[in-house]
Coordinates of N, CA and C in Angstrom, one line a residue:
X1 N -31.2 -2.6 -21.6 CA -31.8 -3.9 -21.7 C -30.6 -5.1 -21.8
X2 N -30.6 -6.1 -20.7 CA -29.9 -7.0 -20.5 C -29.7 -8.3 -21.6
X3 N -28.7 -8.5 -21.8 CA -28.6 -9.7 -22.9 C -29.3 -11.2 -22.3
X4 N -30.1 -11.5 -23.2 CA -30.5 -12.9 -22.6 C -29.9 -13.8 -22.8
X5 N -28.8 -14.4 -23.6 CA -28.0 -15.2 -23.8 C -27.3 -15.7 -22.6
X6 N -27.0 -16.9 -22.9 CA -26.3 -17.6 -21.5 C -24.6 -17.1 -21.6
X7 N -24.1 -16.9 -20.5 CA -22.9 -16.1 -20.0 C -22.2 -17.3 -19.2
X8 N -20.7 -17.1 -19.6 CA -19.8 -18.2 -19.0 C -19.1 -17.4 -17.9
X9 N -19.2 -17.7 -16.7 CA -18.9 -16.5 -15.5 C -17.6 -17.2 -15.1
X10 N -16.4 -16.7 -15.2 CA -14.9 -16.9 -14.5 C -14.5 -16.4 -13.4
X11 N -14.1 -16.9 -12.3 CA -13.7 -16.4 -11.3 C -11.9 -16.6 -11.6
X12 N -11.2 -15.3 -11.5 CA -10.1 -15.1 -11.9 C -9.1 -14.7 -11.0
X13 N -7.7 -15.2 -10.9 CA -6.7 -14.8 -9.9 C -5.5 -14.0 -10.7
X14 N -4.7 -12.9 -10.4 CA -4.0 -12.6 -11.5 C -2.8 -12.1 -10.6
X15 N -1.4 -11.9 -11.3 CA -0.4 -11.3 -10.6 C -0.3 -9.8 -11.6
X16 N -1.0 -8.7 -10.7 CA -0.9 -7.4 -11.2 C 0.6 -6.9 -11.8
X17 N 1.6 -7.4 -11.1 CA 3.0 -6.7 -11.5 C 3.5 -7.2 -13.0
X18 N 2.4 -8.0 -13.5 CA 2.7 -8.1 -14.9 C 2.1 -7.7 -16.1
X19 N 1.2 -6.4 -15.4 CA 0.0 -5.9 -16.2 C 0.1 -4.4 -15.9
X20 N -0.5 -3.9 -17.4 CA -0.8 -2.5 -17.1 C -2.1 -2.5 -16.9
X21 N -2.6 -3.0 -15.7 CA -4.0 -2.7 -15.6 C -4.9 -4.2 -16.1
X22 N -5.8 -3.9 -15.4 CA -6.9 -4.9 -15.8 C -7.6 -4.7 -17.2
X23 N -8.0 -3.2 -17.8 CA -8.4 -3.0 -19.0 C -7.6 -3.0 -19.9
X24 N -8.0 -3.3 -21.1 CA -6.9 -3.2 -22.4 C -6.4 -2.1 -22.7
X25 N -5.1 -2.2 -22.9 CA -4.1 -0.9 -23.2 C -3.5 -1.4 -24.6
X26 N -3.6 -0.2 -25.5 CA -2.7 -0.7 -26.7 C -0.9 -0.7 -26.3
X27 N -0.9 -1.7 -27.3 CA 0.6 -2.4 -27.3 C 0.9 -2.6 -26.0
X28 N 0.0 -2.6 -24.9 CA 0.7 -3.1 -23.3 C -0.1 -4.4 -22.9
X29 N 0.6 -5.1 -22.1 CA 0.1 -6.5 -21.6 C -1.4 -6.0 -20.7
X30 N -2.2 -6.5 -20.8 CA -3.4 -6.1 -19.7 C -3.8 -7.8 -19.6
X31 N -4.5 -7.6 -18.1 CA -5.7 -8.6 -18.4 C -6.6 -9.1 -18.8
X32 N -7.4 -8.0 -19.6 CA -8.4 -8.1 -20.6 C -7.6 -8.7 -21.7
X33 N -6.8 -8.3 -22.0 CA -6.0 -8.4 -23.4 C -5.8 -10.0 -23.4
X34 N -5.1 -10.5 -22.3 CA -4.6 -11.7 -22.2 C -5.8 -12.9 -22.2
X35 N -7.0 -12.5 -21.5 CA -8.1 -13.1 -21.2 C -9.0 -13.1 -22.9
X36 N -8.7 -11.9 -23.6 CA -9.4 -12.2 -24.8 C -8.4 -13.0 -25.8
X37 N -7.4 -13.3 -25.8 CA -6.6 -13.8 -26.7 C -7.2 -15.4 -26.0
X38 N -6.9 -15.8 -24.8 CA -7.3 -17.3 -24.2 C -8.8 -17.8 -24.8
X39 N -9.7 -16.6 -24.3 CA -11.1 -17.2 -24.7 C -11.2 -17.6 -26.3
X40 N -10.5 -16.6 -27.2 CA -10.5 -16.9 -28.7 C -10.1 -18.2 -29.1
X41 N -8.9 -18.6 -28.4 CA -8.5 -20.0 -28.9 C -9.5 -21.0 -28.2
X42 N -10.5 -20.4 -27.6 CA -11.5 -21.7 -27.0 C -12.8 -21.5 -27.6
X43 N -12.9 -20.7 -29.0 CA -13.9 -20.3 -29.7 C -14.9 -19.4 -28.7
X44 N -14.4 -18.5 -28.0 CA -15.1 -17.7 -27.3 C -14.6 -16.5 -27.6
X45 N -15.6 -15.6 -28.6 CA -15.0 -14.3 -28.6 C -16.2 -12.9 -28.4
X46 N -17.0 -13.3 -27.7 CA -17.7 -12.0 -27.2 C -17.1 -11.1 -26.5
X47 N -17.9 -10.2 -26.0 CA -17.4 -9.2 -25.0 C -17.4 -9.3 -23.7
X48 N -15.9 -9.0 -23.1 CA -15.7 -9.4 -21.5 C -16.4 -8.4 -20.9
X49 N -16.9 -9.0 -19.9 CA -17.3 -7.8 -18.7 C -16.4 -7.9 -17.4
X50 N -16.0 -7.6 -16.8 CA -15.2 -7.6 -15.4 C -15.9 -7.0 -14.1
X51 N -15.9 -7.6 -13.2 CA -16.7 -7.1 -11.9 C -15.9 -5.8 -11.2
X52 N -14.7 -5.8 -11.5 CA -13.9 -4.8 -10.8 C -12.5 -4.5 -11.7
X53 N -12.6 -3.0 -12.1 CA -11.3 -2.9 -12.4 C -9.8 -2.5 -11.7
X54 N -8.9 -3.1 -12.1 CA -7.9 -2.7 -11.2 C -6.5 -2.1 -12.0
X55 N -5.9 -1.3 -11.1 CA -4.7 -0.6 -11.9 C -3.5 -1.2 -12.0
X56 N -2.4 -0.9 -12.6 CA -1.4 -1.6 -12.9 C -0.6 -2.2 -11.9
X57 N -0.3 -2.9 -11.6 CA 0.2 -3.6 -10.3 C -0.5 -4.0 -9.5
X58 N -1.7 -3.6 -9.6 CA -2.5 -4.0 -8.3 C -2.8 -5.5 -8.7
X59 N -3.0 -6.8 -7.8 CA -3.5 -8.3 -7.9 C -4.7 -8.6 -7.8
X60 N -4.9 -9.5 -7.9 CA -6.5 -9.9 -7.7 C -6.3 -11.4 -7.3
X61 N -6.9 -12.0 -6.2 CA -7.3 -13.5 -5.7 C -8.7 -14.0 -6.4
X62 N -9.6 -13.3 -6.7 CA -11.3 -13.6 -7.1 C -11.5 -12.6 -7.7
X63 N -11.1 -12.0 -8.7 CA -12.0 -10.9 -9.4 C -13.0 -12.0 -10.6
X64 N -13.8 -11.3 -10.9 CA -15.1 -12.1 -11.8 C -15.4 -11.3 -13.2
X65 N -15.1 -12.2 -14.4 CA -15.6 -11.8 -15.7 C -16.7 -12.5 -16.1
X66 N -17.4 -12.1 -17.0 CA -18.3 -13.0 -17.8 C -18.0 -12.9 -19.3
X67 N -18.3 -14.2 -20.3 CA -18.4 -13.6 -21.6 C -19.5 -14.2 -22.1
X68 N -20.0 -14.0 -23.0 CA -21.2 -14.5 -24.2 C -20.9 -16.4 -24.4
X69 N -21.7 -17.2 -24.2 CA -21.1 -18.4 -24.5 C -22.1 -18.8 -25.6
X70 N -21.5 -19.1 -26.7 CA -22.1 -19.4 -28.0 C -22.5 -20.9 -28.1
X71 N -22.0 -22.0 -27.4 CA -22.0 -23.0 -27.2 C -21.9 -24.0 -25.8
X72 N -22.9 -25.2 -25.7 CA -22.4 -25.8 -24.4 C -21.2 -26.2 -24.4
X73 N -20.5 -25.8 -23.9 CA -19.0 -27.1 -23.1 C -19.7 -28.1 -22.4
X74 N -18.9 -29.2 -22.8 CA -19.3 -30.7 -22.4 C -18.9 -30.6 -21.2
X75 N -17.7 -30.0 -20.5 CA -17.0 -30.3 -19.6 C -16.4 -28.9 -19.3
X76 N -16.7 -28.3 -17.9 CA -16.2 -26.9 -17.5 C -14.8 -27.0 -17.1
X77 N -14.8 -28.3 -16.6 CA -13.4 -28.5 -16.0 C -11.9 -28.4 -16.8
X78 N -12.6 -29.4 -18.3 CA -11.9 -29.4 -19.1 C -11.5 -28.0 -19.8
X79 N -12.3 -27.4 -20.1 CA -12.7 -25.6 -20.7 C -11.7 -25.2 -19.9
X80 N -11.7 -24.9 -18.5 CA -10.8 -24.1 -17.5 C -9.4 -24.8 -17.8
X81 N -9.1 -25.9 -17.8 CA -7.8 -26.3 -17.7 C -7.5 -25.9 -19.5
X82 N -8.2 -25.7 -20.6 CA -7.6 -25.5 -21.9 C -7.2 -23.9 -21.6
X83 N -8.0 -23.1 -21.1 CA -8.1 -21.6 -20.6 C -6.6 -21.5 -20.1
X84 N -6.4 -22.3 -19.0 CA -5.5 -22.0 -18.2 C -3.8 -22.1 -18.8
X85 N -4.1 -23.4 -19.9 CA -2.7 -23.4 -20.6 C -2.3 -22.2 -21.3
X86 N -3.2 -21.0 -21.6 CA -2.9 -20.0 -22.4 C -2.7 -19.0 -21.4
X87 N -3.1 -18.8 -20.1 CA -2.9 -17.8 -19.1 C -2.2 -17.7 -18.3
X88 N -1.7 -19.1 -18.0 CA -0.6 -19.1 -17.1 C 1.0 -18.7 -17.4
X89 N 1.7 -18.4 -16.6 CA 1.6 -17.9 -15.3 C 1.1 -16.7 -14.6
X90 N 0.8 -16.2 -15.1 CA 0.6 -14.7 -14.9 C -1.2 -14.6 -14.2
X91 N -1.8 -15.6 -14.8 CA -3.4 -15.3 -14.9 C -3.8 -16.9 -14.7
X92 N -4.9 -17.2 -13.9 CA -5.3 -18.3 -13.5 C -6.9 -18.3 -13.3
X93 N -7.8 -19.5 -14.1 CA -8.9 -19.3 -14.0 C -9.1 -20.3 -12.9
X94 N -10.2 -19.3 -11.7 CA -9.9 -20.1 -10.4 C -11.2 -21.4 -10.7
X95 N -12.2 -20.8 -11.1 CA -13.6 -21.7 -11.4 C -14.2 -21.1 -12.5
X96 N -15.1 -22.0 -13.2 CA -16.2 -21.7 -14.1 C -17.4 -22.0 -13.9
X97 N -18.8 -21.2 -14.3 CA -20.0 -21.4 -14.0 C -20.7 -21.1 -15.0
X98 N -21.8 -21.4 -15.3 CA -22.7 -20.6 -16.2 C -23.4 -19.9 -15.3
X99 N -23.7 -18.7 -15.9 CA -24.4 -17.3 -15.2 C -26.0 -17.4 -15.2
X100 N -26.5 -17.1 -13.9 CA -28.1 -17.1 -14.3 C -28.3 -16.0 -15.4
X101 N -29.6 -16.1 -15.6 CA -30.3 -15.4 -16.6 C -30.0 -14.0 -16.5
X102 N -29.7 -13.3 -17.2 CA -29.6 -11.7 -17.0 C -28.7 -11.4 -15.8
X103 N -27.7 -12.1 -15.4 CA -26.4 -11.7 -14.8 C -25.7 -10.8 -15.5
X104 N -25.2 -10.3 -14.8 CA -24.0 -8.8 -15.0 C -23.1 -8.6 -14.2
X105 N -21.9 -8.9 -14.5 CA -20.7 -9.2 -13.6 C -20.4 -8.0 -12.7
X106 N -20.6 -7.0 -13.1 CA -20.0 -5.6 -12.8 C -21.3 -4.9 -12.0
X107 N -22.7 -4.6 -12.1 CA -23.6 -4.5 -11.7 C -24.2 -5.0 -10.5
X108 N -24.3 -6.3 -10.7 CA -25.1 -7.2 -10.0 C -24.1 -7.4 -8.4
X109 N -22.7 -7.1 -8.4 CA -21.9 -7.1 -7.2 C -22.7 -6.5 -6.1
X110 N -22.7 -7.2 -5.0 CA -22.9 -6.7 -4.0 C -21.9 -5.7 -2.8
X111 N -20.9 -6.4 -3.0 CA -19.7 -5.9 -2.0 C -18.4 -6.3 -3.0
X112 N -17.4 -5.7 -2.5 CA -15.5 -6.3 -3.1 C -15.0 -6.0 -1.8
X113 N -14.4 -6.8 -1.9 CA -13.3 -6.7 -0.8 C -11.9 -6.5 -1.2
X114 N -11.2 -5.6 -0.8 CA -9.8 -5.3 -1.1 C -9.2 -5.2 0.4
X115 N -7.9 -5.8 0.3 CA -6.8 -5.6 1.1 C -5.3 -5.3 0.9
X116 N -4.6 -4.6 1.7 CA -3.8 -4.1 1.3 C -2.3 -4.7 2.3
X117 N -1.7 -5.2 1.8 CA -0.5 -6.0 2.7 C 0.9 -5.1 2.9
X118 N 1.1 -4.7 4.2 CA 2.2 -4.3 4.5 C 3.2 -5.2 4.9
X119 N 4.6 -5.1 4.7 CA 5.3 -6.0 5.7 C 6.7 -5.1 6.1
X120 N 6.4 -5.2 7.6 CA 7.6 -4.0 8.4 C 8.8 -4.8 8.3
X121 N 9.5 -5.5 8.0 CA 10.5 -6.4 7.9 C 11.5 -5.8 6.6
X122 N 12.5 -6.0 6.9 CA 13.7 -5.5 5.7 C 13.1 -6.0 4.4
X123 N 13.2 -5.3 3.2 CA 12.8 -5.3 2.0 C 13.3 -6.8 1.4
X124 N 12.6 -7.6 0.8 CA 13.1 -9.1 0.3 C 13.0 -8.9 -1.3
X125 N 13.5 -9.0 -2.1 CA 13.7 -8.6 -3.4 C 12.8 -9.8 -4.3
X126 N 12.4 -10.7 -3.4 CA 11.3 -11.8 -4.2 C 10.1 -11.5 -3.6
X127 N 9.8 -10.8 -2.6 CA 8.4 -10.2 -2.4 C 8.0 -8.9 -2.8
X128 N 9.2 -8.0 -3.2 CA 8.9 -6.8 -3.3 C 7.5 -6.3 -4.5
X129 N 7.4 -7.5 -5.3 CA 6.2 -7.3 -6.0 C 4.5 -7.3 -5.6
X130 N 4.8 -8.0 -4.4 CA 3.7 -8.2 -3.7 C 3.2 -7.8 -2.5
X131 N 4.4 -6.7 -1.7 CA 3.9 -6.3 -0.6 C 4.5 -5.3 -0.3
X132 N 4.0 -4.3 0.3 CA 4.4 -3.2 0.5 C 5.3 -2.9 1.7
X133 N 6.8 -2.7 1.7 CA 7.6 -2.5 2.7 C 7.8 -1.6 3.2
X134 N 7.2 -1.1 4.5 CA 7.2 0.1 5.4 C 7.4 -0.1 6.8
X135 N 7.9 0.6 7.1 CA 8.3 0.5 8.6 C 7.5 1.7 9.7
X136 N 6.5 1.3 10.4 CA 5.8 2.1 11.0 C 5.9 2.1 12.4
X137 N 6.0 3.5 13.2 CA 6.2 3.3 14.6 C 5.5 3.0 15.3
X138 N 4.0 3.0 15.0 CA 2.9 2.9 15.8 C 1.6 1.9 15.0
X139 N 1.8 0.6 14.7 CA 0.8 0.1 14.0 C -0.7 0.2 14.9
X140 N -0.5 0.5 16.3 CA -1.9 0.3 16.8 C -2.9 1.7 16.5
X141 N -1.6 2.8 16.4 CA -2.6 4.1 16.2 C -3.3 4.3 14.9
X142 N -2.8 3.3 13.6 CA -3.4 2.8 12.3 C -4.5 2.1 12.4
X143 N -4.2 1.1 13.4 CA -6.1 0.2 13.6 C -6.8 0.7 14.4
X144 N -6.4 1.8 15.0 CA -7.7 2.9 15.3 C -8.2 3.7 14.9
X145 N -7.3 4.3 13.9 CA -7.8 5.5 12.5 C -8.5 4.7 11.9
X146 N -7.9 3.7 11.5 CA -8.8 3.5 10.0 C -10.3 3.0 10.1
X147 N -10.6 3.2 11.7 CA -12.4 2.9 11.6 C -13.3 4.1 11.1
X148 N -12.5 5.6 11.3 CA -13.0 6.7 10.8 C -13.8 6.5 9.4
X149 N -13.1 5.6 8.6 CA -13.5 5.8 7.4 C -14.7 4.9 6.9
X150 N -15.3 4.5 7.7 CA -16.6 3.6 7.8 C -17.7 4.3 7.9
X151 N -18.7 4.0 6.8 CA -20.2 4.6 6.7 C -19.9 5.4 5.4
X152 N -20.9 6.6 5.0 CA -21.1 7.2 4.1 C -20.2 8.6 4.3
X153 N -19.5 9.0 3.1 CA -18.4 10.0 3.6 C -18.1 10.4 2.0
X154 N -17.8 11.8 2.0 CA -17.6 12.4 0.6 C -15.9 12.4 0.8
X155 N -15.5 11.5 -0.4 CA -14.2 11.1 -0.4 C -13.5 11.8 -1.4
X156 N -13.8 13.1 -1.7 CA -13.3 13.8 -2.8 C -11.9 14.1 -2.5
X157 N -11.2 14.2 -1.4 CA -9.6 14.2 -1.0 C -9.1 12.9 -1.4
X158 N -9.9 12.0 -1.3 CA -9.4 10.5 -1.3 C -9.7 10.0 -2.9
X159 N -9.8 10.7 -3.7 CA -9.6 10.1 -5.1 C -9.3 11.0 -6.1
X160 N -9.1 10.5 -7.3 CA -9.1 11.3 -8.3 C -9.5 12.6 -8.5
X161 N -8.9 13.6 -9.3 CA -9.8 14.8 -9.3 C -10.9 14.6 -10.4
X162 N -10.6 13.6 -11.3 CA -11.7 13.4 -12.6 C -13.0 12.6 -12.0
X163 N -13.1 12.1 -11.1 CA -14.1 11.5 -10.5 C -15.3 12.7 -10.4
X164 N -16.2 12.3 -10.6 CA -17.6 13.2 -10.9 C -18.2 13.0 -9.5
X165 N -18.9 11.7 -9.0 CA -19.5 11.6 -7.4 C -18.5 11.0 -6.7
X166 N -18.4 11.7 -5.7 CA -17.2 11.1 -4.6 C -17.9 10.7 -3.4
X167 N -19.4 10.7 -3.1 CA -20.1 10.3 -1.8 C -20.2 8.8 -2.3
X168 N -19.4 8.3 -1.5 CA -19.8 6.7 -1.3 C -19.7 6.3 0.2
X169 N -20.1 4.6 0.4 CA -19.9 4.6 1.7 C -19.1 3.2 1.6
X170 N -18.1 2.9 2.9 CA -18.0 1.5 3.4 C -18.6 1.0 4.1
X171 N -18.6 -0.7 4.2 CA -19.6 -1.4 4.5 C -18.4 -1.7 6.1
X172 N -17.4 -2.0 6.0 CA -16.3 -2.4 6.9 C -14.8 -2.3 6.3
X173 N -14.1 -1.8 7.3 CA -12.9 -1.3 7.3 C -12.1 -1.6 8.6
X174 N -11.0 -2.5 8.5 CA -10.3 -3.3 9.3 C -8.9 -3.0 9.4
X175 N -8.0 -3.3 10.3 CA -6.5 -3.8 10.5 C -6.0 -4.8 11.4
X176 N -5.6 -5.9 10.8 CA -5.2 -6.6 11.7 C -3.5 -7.4 11.2
X177 N -2.9 -8.2 12.0 CA -1.6 -8.9 11.9 C -2.2 -10.1 11.2
X178 N -1.6 -10.3 10.3 CA -1.6 -11.8 9.7 C -0.2 -12.1 9.0
X179 N 0.4 -13.3 9.6 CA 1.6 -14.0 9.3 C 2.8 -12.8 8.8
X180 N 3.0 -12.3 10.3 CA 3.9 -11.3 10.4 C 3.6 -9.7 9.2
X181 N 2.7 -10.0 8.4 CA 2.1 -8.8 7.9 C 1.1 -7.9 8.5
X182 N 1.3 -6.8 8.2 CA 0.0 -6.1 8.4 C -0.9 -5.6 7.3
X183 N -2.2 -6.0 7.6 CA -2.9 -6.2 6.7 C -4.2 -5.0 6.7
X184 N -4.5 -4.2 5.7 CA -5.4 -3.2 5.7 C -6.6 -3.5 5.1
X185 N -8.0 -4.0 5.7 CA -9.2 -4.2 4.9 C -10.4 -3.5 4.7
X186 N -10.6 -3.6 3.1 CA -11.9 -2.5 3.2 C -12.7 -3.4 2.2
X187 N -14.1 -3.2 2.8 CA -15.2 -3.7 2.2 C -16.2 -2.8 1.8
X188 N -16.7 -2.6 0.5 CA -17.8 -1.8 0.2 C -18.3 -1.8 -1.5
X189 N -19.3 -1.6 -1.3 CA -20.1 -2.1 -2.7 C -19.1 -2.1 -3.7
X190 N -18.5 -0.2 -3.7 CA -17.8 0.0 -4.9 C -16.6 1.3 -4.5
X191 N -15.7 1.0 -5.3 CA -14.7 2.3 -4.9 C -14.7 3.0 -6.1
X192 N -13.8 4.3 -5.7 CA -13.4 5.2 -6.9 C -12.2 4.8 -6.8
X193 N -11.6 5.4 -8.2 CA -10.2 5.1 -8.6 C -9.2 5.8 -7.6
X194 N -8.4 4.7 -7.5 CA -7.2 4.7 -6.5 C -7.4 5.2 -4.8
X195 N -8.9 4.9 -4.6 CA -9.3 5.6 -3.3 C -8.6 4.8 -1.9
X196 N -8.2 3.6 -2.2 CA -7.7 2.6 -0.9 C -6.4 2.9 -1.1
X197 N -5.6 3.4 -2.1 CA -4.4 3.8 -2.1 C -4.0 5.2 -1.5
X198 N -5.1 5.9 -1.8 CA -5.2 7.2 -1.3 C -5.0 7.4 0.3
X199 N -6.3 6.2 0.9 CA -6.2 6.3 2.2 C -5.4 5.5 2.8
X200 N -4.6 4.5 2.2 CA -3.4 3.8 3.0 C -2.4 4.5 3.3
X201 N -2.1 5.4 2.0 CA -0.9 6.4 2.5 C -1.2 7.4 3.5
X202 N -2.3 7.9 3.8 CA -2.5 8.5 4.6 C -2.4 8.2 6.2
X203 N -3.3 6.8 5.8 CA -2.5 6.1 7.2 C -1.5 5.6 7.6
X204 N -0.5 5.5 6.7 CA 0.7 5.5 7.0 C 1.6 6.7 7.7
X205 N 1.1 7.5 7.0 CA 1.6 8.8 7.7 C 1.1 9.2 8.9
X206 N -0.2 8.9 9.3 CA -0.7 8.8 10.3 C 0.0 8.0 11.6
X207 N 0.5 6.7 10.9 CA 1.3 6.0 11.8 C 2.4 6.3 12.2
X208 N 3.2 7.1 11.4 CA 4.7 7.4 11.4 C 4.5 9.1 12.5
X209 N 3.2 9.3 12.7 CA 3.1 10.6 13.3 C 3.2 11.9 12.7
X210 N 3.4 11.9 11.0 CA 3.2 13.0 10.3 C 2.0 13.7 9.6
X211 N 1.1 12.8 10.3 CA -0.4 13.7 10.0 C -1.4 12.9 11.3
X212 N -2.1 14.0 11.9 CA -2.8 14.2 13.2 C -4.0 13.2 12.6
X213 N -5.0 12.8 13.7 CA -6.0 12.4 13.6 C -7.0 13.0 13.1
X214 N -6.9 14.4 13.7 CA -7.7 15.6 13.3 C -7.6 16.1 11.9
X215 N -6.4 15.9 11.2 CA -5.9 16.1 9.9 C -6.5 15.1 9.1
X216 N -6.5 13.7 9.5 CA -7.5 12.8 8.7 C -8.8 13.1 8.5
X217 N -9.5 13.6 9.9 CA -10.7 13.7 9.7 C -11.2 15.0 9.2
X218 N -10.2 16.2 8.9 CA -10.9 16.9 7.9 C -10.6 16.7 6.9
X219 N -9.8 15.8 6.3 CA -9.8 15.2 4.8 C -10.9 14.7 4.7
X220 N -11.3 13.5 5.5 CA -12.5 12.7 5.3 C -13.9 13.4 5.0
X221 N -14.0 14.5 5.9 CA -14.9 15.6 5.7 C -15.0 16.4 4.6
X222 N -13.7 16.3 4.0 CA -13.8 17.4 2.4 C -13.7 18.5 2.8
X223 N -12.8 19.0 3.8 CA -12.7 20.3 4.4 C -11.5 20.8 3.9
X224 N -10.3 20.1 4.0 CA -9.1 20.3 4.1 C -8.1 19.1 3.2
X225 N -7.5 19.5 2.3 CA -6.4 18.3 1.9 C -5.2 18.1 2.6
X226 N -5.1 17.3 3.3 CA -3.6 17.3 3.8 C -2.4 16.7 3.2
X227 N -2.6 15.8 2.3 CA -1.9 14.5 1.8 C -2.5 14.1 0.0
X228 N -2.0 14.3 -0.5 CA -2.1 13.4 -1.8 C -1.5 12.5 -2.4
X229 N -0.8 12.0 -1.6 CA 0.3 10.8 -2.1 C -0.4 9.6 -2.4
X230 N -0.1 8.9 -3.1 CA -0.6 7.3 -3.4 C 0.1 6.3 -2.6
X231 N -0.1 5.2 -2.0 CA 0.6 4.1 -1.8 C 0.7 3.3 -2.8
X232 N 2.0 2.6 -2.9 CA 2.4 1.6 -4.2 C 1.1 0.7 -4.3
X233 N 1.2 0.4 -5.8 CA 0.2 -0.7 -6.1 C 0.1 -2.0 -5.7
X234 N 1.6 -2.2 -5.6 CA 2.1 -3.4 -5.2 C 1.7 -4.4 -4.2
X235 N 1.0 -3.9 -3.2 CA 0.4 -4.2 -2.1 C -1.0 -4.4 -1.9
X236 N -1.7 -4.4 -3.1 CA -3.0 -4.2 -3.2 C -4.0 -5.5 -3.8
X237 N -4.7 -5.9 -3.5 CA -5.2 -7.0 -3.6 C -7.0 -7.1 -3.7
X238 N -7.2 -7.4 -4.7 CA -8.9 -7.8 -5.0 C -9.0 -9.1 -4.2
X239 N -9.6 -9.4 -3.2 CA -9.9 -10.5 -2.9 C -10.9 -11.2 -3.0
X240 N -12.4 -10.5 -3.0 CA -13.3 -11.1 -3.2 C -14.6 -10.2 -3.7
X241 N -15.4 -10.6 -4.8 CA -16.6 -9.9 -5.0 C -17.7 -10.8 -4.3
X242 N -18.4 -10.2 -4.0 CA -19.7 -10.6 -3.2 C -21.0 -10.7 -4.1
X243 N -22.0 -11.6 -4.3 CA -23.1 -11.2 -5.2 C -24.4 -11.8 -4.2

């Protein structure tokens, strides 16, 4: 049964390279650990719920969290500024709202948009935490192949072995160029642990001629696993959660 008390809904952005993931980690910096400390400084001590978990090194432009609201803030903009004093430079509250009655940050999400950013130019030490530097011979090959991941599939060979239910669907999958970067875009209601990084690495192998389209299809059909490599986390961004 859902809690009927009021919730504070925060849209957050963070630099994943500063944390060991979004979930709390013993004796290690985490996004939720930092949020818990900042909320406590403003008199908010309830359980924080997160719309989407992210791994170590994965970034977010607009993740969503909620926390019980024991008092009525006079001004949400003032509260946001107070929170950001404790969170910056690695986390920023983008916006604050009072959530609708019965809202659940995770289960009410209709879709999540992730994007993976690849830079084909020479590595730059000032960008290495935020893009994956990789030179691929045939980018068009990747753009064509990525479409096969749309729809409902058994992603058991594109997920961690600990996953129990690996049948899930992707609404829209695309590849495009943006500001001299190659972007792989994935829209789905939910994702398996490391699913996108498995897919991205397989696509990069395909673009380099080391994995054929037929082999990609075999792995997607869960008949044969040809690669179990993970793309680095630094190129992955949670861009938006849709409600």
